[in-house]
Amino acid sequence: MDKWNNQVIKRPHQIEEYQRQAEKLRNSTFINCWSASESMSLSMWELFGGGLESVAIKTTKSKLRKVVENYSSDYFNGEVVRVNYLDNLIALSHETNQEVWEIISQSNSTISASFSIKPIEYQYESEVRAIFTPTKTRSGEFETEMPTESAIKVPIHMNNKGPKNSMIEFIEEVHIHPFLDEESMFYEVVRDINYKYDIGSIPVKSRTIKALEKDLYK
């Protein structure tokens, strides 16, 4: 890492170009975030659920990887990576620099690896990321600066014209908020939506927690 830093310092005229490319890359990269925790976390529901009327989708890493591989194109490279959690990312020490360098150098994609590092304070998330980064032209420019024009869309059902994946293959279960049970109106709404779009085979589940409900939602 120190050697790389020295190379940049010796070429100050390139720093502005590196910064321009980094900003363009950041604005043109898709990151889809998942949790690989073996059990559901109430704190994750509170942080990302936004209230009782929220759902969590369960799938597998292999299914996520299959979608990413099938939707990679001439414009985007896709990869599924585990997030690495490091300490002292704000005030980088020599040891932290070495850890970052090892993560990047051992990755299949240097660019994807750079988007897979977070402060250790977020370790409870057990995050897995599906990352789509833009490809480059022969001149070194990125193929697209407008990711919304080439967005990844997974259809509900398979069809003969396009993608090789569908929502009904990808989603294993849909879970409602753990403070709601199968007698709740929200459970019925989610289940009815599944039937409306002919994906009733995807189970809607509730793992109810009652103990803290009155304290958190008065």
Short mmCIF file of C-alpha atoms in Angstrom, two decimals:
data_model
loop_
_atom_site.label_atom_id
_atom_site.label_comp_id
_atom_site.label_asym_id
_atom_site.label_seq_id
_atom_site.Cartn_x
_atom_site.Cartn_y
_atom_site.Cartn_z
CA MET A 1 0.00 0.00 0.00
CA ASP A 2 2.88 2.36 0.86
CA LYS A 3 4.47 1.66 -2.54
CA TRP A 4 1.21 2.52 -4.27
CA ASN A 5 0.95 5.77 -2.31
CA ASN A 6 4.48 6.71 -3.32
CA GLN A 7 3.65 6.15 -6.99
CA VAL A 8 0.72 8.55 -6.74
CA ILE A 9 2.82 11.17 -4.95
CA LYS A 10 5.45 11.00 -7.70
CA ARG A 11 2.75 11.78 -10.30
CA PRO A 12 0.83 14.75 -8.84
CA HIS A 13 -0.51 15.70 -12.29
CA GLN A 14 -2.52 12.43 -12.28
CA ILE A 15 -4.27 12.97 -8.94
CA GLU A 16 -6.98 15.17 -10.46
CA GLU A 17 -7.68 12.54 -13.13
CA TYR A 18 -7.83 9.77 -10.50
CA GLN A 19 -10.33 11.83 -8.51
CA ARG A 20 -12.46 12.46 -11.60
CA GLN A 21 -12.53 8.76 -12.50
CA ALA A 22 -13.30 7.77 -8.89
CA GLU A 23 -16.26 10.16 -8.75
CA LYS A 24 -17.58 8.87 -12.09
CA LEU A 25 -17.18 5.28 -10.91
CA ARG A 26 -19.02 6.00 -7.67
CA ASN A 27 -21.94 7.60 -9.52
CA SER A 28 -22.17 4.73 -12.04
CA THR A 29 -22.02 1.75 -9.67
CA PHE A 30 -25.00 -0.29 -8.45
CA ILE A 31 -24.75 -1.79 -4.96
CA ASN A 32 -27.51 -4.12 -3.76
CA CYS A 33 -27.15 -4.97 -0.05
CA TRP A 34 -28.11 -8.17 1.81
CA SER A 35 -27.51 -9.63 5.25
CA ALA A 36 -25.90 -13.06 5.58
CA SER A 37 -26.82 -13.46 9.23
CA GLU A 38 -28.14 -16.91 10.11
CA SER A 39 -30.90 -15.41 12.27
CA MET A 40 -33.06 -12.32 11.96
CA SER A 41 -31.98 -9.23 13.87
CA LEU A 42 -34.50 -6.94 15.52
CA SER A 43 -32.05 -4.05 15.21
CA MET A 44 -31.87 -4.59 11.44
CA TRP A 45 -35.66 -4.47 11.22
CA GLU A 46 -35.64 -1.17 13.14
CA LEU A 47 -32.87 0.36 11.03
CA PHE A 48 -34.00 -0.71 7.56
CA GLY A 49 -37.62 -1.78 7.92
CA GLY A 50 -39.06 1.67 8.52
CA GLY A 51 -41.90 0.44 10.74
CA LEU A 52 -44.22 -2.48 11.19
CA GLU A 53 -45.35 -2.53 7.57
CA SER A 54 -42.08 -3.87 6.20
CA VAL A 55 -40.88 -7.13 4.70
CA ALA A 56 -37.61 -9.04 4.36
CA ILE A 57 -36.82 -11.24 1.37
CA LYS A 58 -34.91 -14.48 1.87
CA THR A 59 -32.80 -16.00 -0.88
CA THR A 60 -29.43 -17.79 -1.15
CA LYS A 61 -26.00 -16.54 -2.10
CA SER A 62 -25.91 -18.91 -5.07
CA LYS A 63 -29.21 -17.55 -6.41
CA LEU A 64 -28.00 -13.99 -5.95
CA ARG A 65 -24.77 -14.83 -7.76
CA LYS A 66 -26.73 -16.42 -10.62
CA VAL A 67 -28.78 -13.25 -11.10
CA VAL A 68 -25.64 -11.11 -11.04
CA GLU A 69 -23.88 -13.33 -13.57
CA ASN A 70 -26.86 -13.39 -15.92
CA TYR A 71 -27.31 -9.63 -15.78
CA SER A 72 -23.68 -8.73 -16.36
CA SER A 73 -23.33 -7.17 -19.79
CA ASP A 74 -21.06 -5.20 -22.08
CA TYR A 75 -21.78 -2.18 -19.90
CA PHE A 76 -21.55 -3.63 -16.39
CA ASN A 77 -19.49 -6.25 -14.57
CA GLY A 78 -21.27 -7.95 -11.69
CA GLU A 79 -19.87 -9.65 -8.61
CA VAL A 80 -21.17 -10.87 -5.22
CA VAL A 81 -18.81 -10.10 -2.32
CA ARG A 82 -18.76 -10.31 1.45
CA VAL A 83 -18.17 -6.97 3.14
CA ASN A 84 -14.90 -6.68 5.06
CA TYR A 85 -15.08 -4.77 8.35
CA LEU A 86 -11.92 -2.93 9.41
CA ASP A 87 -10.98 -0.79 12.39
CA ASN A 88 -9.40 2.69 12.16
CA LEU A 89 -10.61 3.51 8.65
CA ILE A 90 -10.79 7.22 9.40
CA ALA A 91 -7.24 7.58 10.71
CA LEU A 92 -5.50 4.92 8.64
CA SER A 93 -2.62 3.19 10.35
CA HIS A 94 0.10 1.22 8.57
CA GLU A 95 -1.58 -2.02 9.68
CA THR A 96 -4.97 -0.92 8.33
CA ASN A 97 -3.35 0.11 5.04
CA GLN A 98 -1.88 -3.36 4.76
CA GLU A 99 -5.29 -4.97 5.43
CA VAL A 100 -6.93 -2.82 2.74
CA TRP A 101 -4.18 -3.70 0.27
CA GLU A 102 -4.54 -7.42 0.97
CA ILE A 103 -8.33 -7.28 0.45
CA ILE A 104 -7.95 -5.44 -2.86
CA SER A 105 -5.04 -7.51 -4.17
CA GLN A 106 -6.73 -10.85 -3.41
CA SER A 107 -10.05 -9.90 -4.98
CA ASN A 108 -11.23 -10.92 -8.45
CA SER A 109 -12.09 -7.28 -9.09
CA THR A 110 -10.11 -4.38 -7.66
CA ILE A 111 -13.06 -2.06 -8.18
CA SER A 112 -15.59 -4.34 -6.44
CA ALA A 113 -13.15 -4.84 -3.56
CA SER A 114 -12.94 -1.10 -3.04
CA PHE A 115 -16.70 -1.09 -2.46
CA SER A 116 -16.56 -3.98 0.02
CA ILE A 117 -14.87 -2.29 2.98
CA LYS A 118 -16.73 -0.72 5.90
CA PRO A 119 -15.91 0.41 9.46
CA ILE A 120 -15.93 -2.36 12.04
CA GLU A 121 -18.84 -0.65 13.83
CA TYR A 122 -21.14 -2.06 11.11
CA GLN A 123 -20.03 -5.65 11.58
CA TYR A 124 -23.41 -6.63 13.06
CA GLU A 125 -24.91 -6.28 9.57
CA SER A 126 -23.03 -9.34 8.18
CA GLU A 127 -23.41 -7.71 4.80
CA VAL A 128 -23.17 -9.29 1.37
CA ARG A 129 -23.19 -6.98 -1.63
CA ALA A 130 -24.13 -7.51 -5.25
CA ILE A 131 -21.99 -4.95 -7.03
CA PHE A 132 -22.34 -3.84 -10.65
CA THR A 133 -19.50 -1.64 -11.88
CA PRO A 134 -19.28 -0.05 -15.34
CA THR A 135 -16.84 -1.49 -17.87
CA LYS A 136 -14.24 0.65 -19.58
CA THR A 137 -13.66 1.48 -23.23
CA ARG A 138 -10.28 1.02 -24.90
CA SER A 139 -9.50 4.65 -24.09
CA GLY A 140 -9.99 3.97 -20.38
CA GLU A 141 -13.31 5.79 -20.05
CA PHE A 142 -16.31 4.11 -18.43
CA GLU A 143 -18.92 2.79 -20.88
CA THR A 144 -21.85 4.54 -19.18
CA GLU A 145 -22.35 7.39 -16.76
CA MET A 146 -26.11 6.89 -16.56
CA PRO A 147 -26.84 3.65 -14.66
CA THR A 148 -30.60 4.27 -14.70
CA GLU A 149 -30.60 3.75 -18.47
CA SER A 150 -29.20 0.23 -18.08
CA ALA A 151 -30.90 -0.73 -14.81
CA ILE A 152 -31.07 -4.39 -13.77
CA LYS A 153 -34.67 -5.59 -13.78
CA VAL A 154 -35.67 -9.10 -12.74
CA PRO A 155 -39.12 -10.07 -14.11
CA ILE A 156 -41.74 -11.75 -11.96
CA HIS A 157 -42.00 -14.74 -14.31
CA MET A 158 -39.69 -16.34 -16.85
CA ASN A 159 -40.16 -15.43 -20.48
CA ASN A 160 -38.61 -16.54 -23.74
CA LYS A 161 -37.41 -13.10 -24.80
CA GLY A 162 -34.99 -11.93 -22.15
CA PRO A 163 -33.54 -12.67 -18.73
CA LYS A 164 -32.73 -16.15 -17.48
CA ASN A 165 -34.01 -15.43 -13.98
CA SER A 166 -37.32 -14.53 -12.42
CA MET A 167 -38.57 -13.38 -9.03
CA ILE A 168 -40.39 -16.65 -8.46
CA GLU A 169 -37.06 -18.51 -8.79
CA PHE A 170 -35.05 -15.97 -6.83
CA ILE A 171 -37.22 -15.42 -3.73
CA GLU A 172 -37.39 -18.32 -1.27
CA GLU A 173 -39.50 -16.66 1.44
CA VAL A 174 -41.03 -13.32 2.35
CA HIS A 175 -40.99 -12.43 6.05
CA ILE A 176 -43.16 -9.77 7.66
CA HIS A 177 -42.11 -7.71 10.69
CA PRO A 178 -41.63 -9.94 13.78
CA PHE A 179 -44.11 -7.86 15.78
CA LEU A 180 -46.89 -8.95 13.40
CA ASP A 181 -48.41 -12.41 13.20
CA GLU A 182 -50.35 -14.32 10.57
CA GLU A 183 -53.61 -12.86 11.88
CA SER A 184 -52.52 -9.31 11.02
CA MET A 185 -53.97 -7.36 8.13
CA PHE A 186 -50.47 -6.72 6.77
CA TYR A 187 -49.80 -10.45 6.49
CA GLU A 188 -52.99 -10.81 4.44
CA VAL A 189 -52.02 -7.86 2.23
CA VAL A 190 -48.59 -9.33 1.42
CA ARG A 191 -50.07 -12.76 0.76
CA ASP A 192 -52.77 -11.26 -1.48
CA ILE A 193 -50.12 -9.39 -3.49
CA ASN A 194 -48.33 -12.67 -4.11
CA TYR A 195 -51.54 -14.27 -5.36
CA LYS A 196 -52.39 -11.24 -7.49
CA TYR A 197 -49.13 -11.62 -9.42
CA ASP A 198 -49.39 -15.41 -9.55
CA ILE A 199 -46.50 -16.05 -7.17
CA GLY A 200 -48.57 -17.54 -4.36
CA SER A 201 -46.10 -20.42 -4.15
CA ILE A 202 -43.63 -18.08 -2.40
CA PRO A 203 -44.38 -18.49 1.32
CA VAL A 204 -45.11 -15.48 3.52
CA LYS A 205 -43.83 -16.09 7.04
CA SER A 206 -43.97 -14.50 10.47
CA ARG A 207 -41.62 -15.16 13.35
CA THR A 208 -43.45 -13.26 16.03
CA ILE A 209 -41.73 -11.44 18.91
CA LYS A 210 -44.13 -10.05 21.49
CA ALA A 211 -42.02 -9.12 24.50
CA LEU A 212 -40.80 -5.67 23.38
CA GLU A 213 -43.66 -4.56 21.16
CA LYS A 214 -45.37 -2.30 23.69
CA ASP A 215 -42.11 -0.56 24.56
CA LEU A 216 -41.02 0.16 20.99
CA TYR A 217 -44.38 0.98 19.41
CA LYS A 218 -46.68 2.91 21.77
#
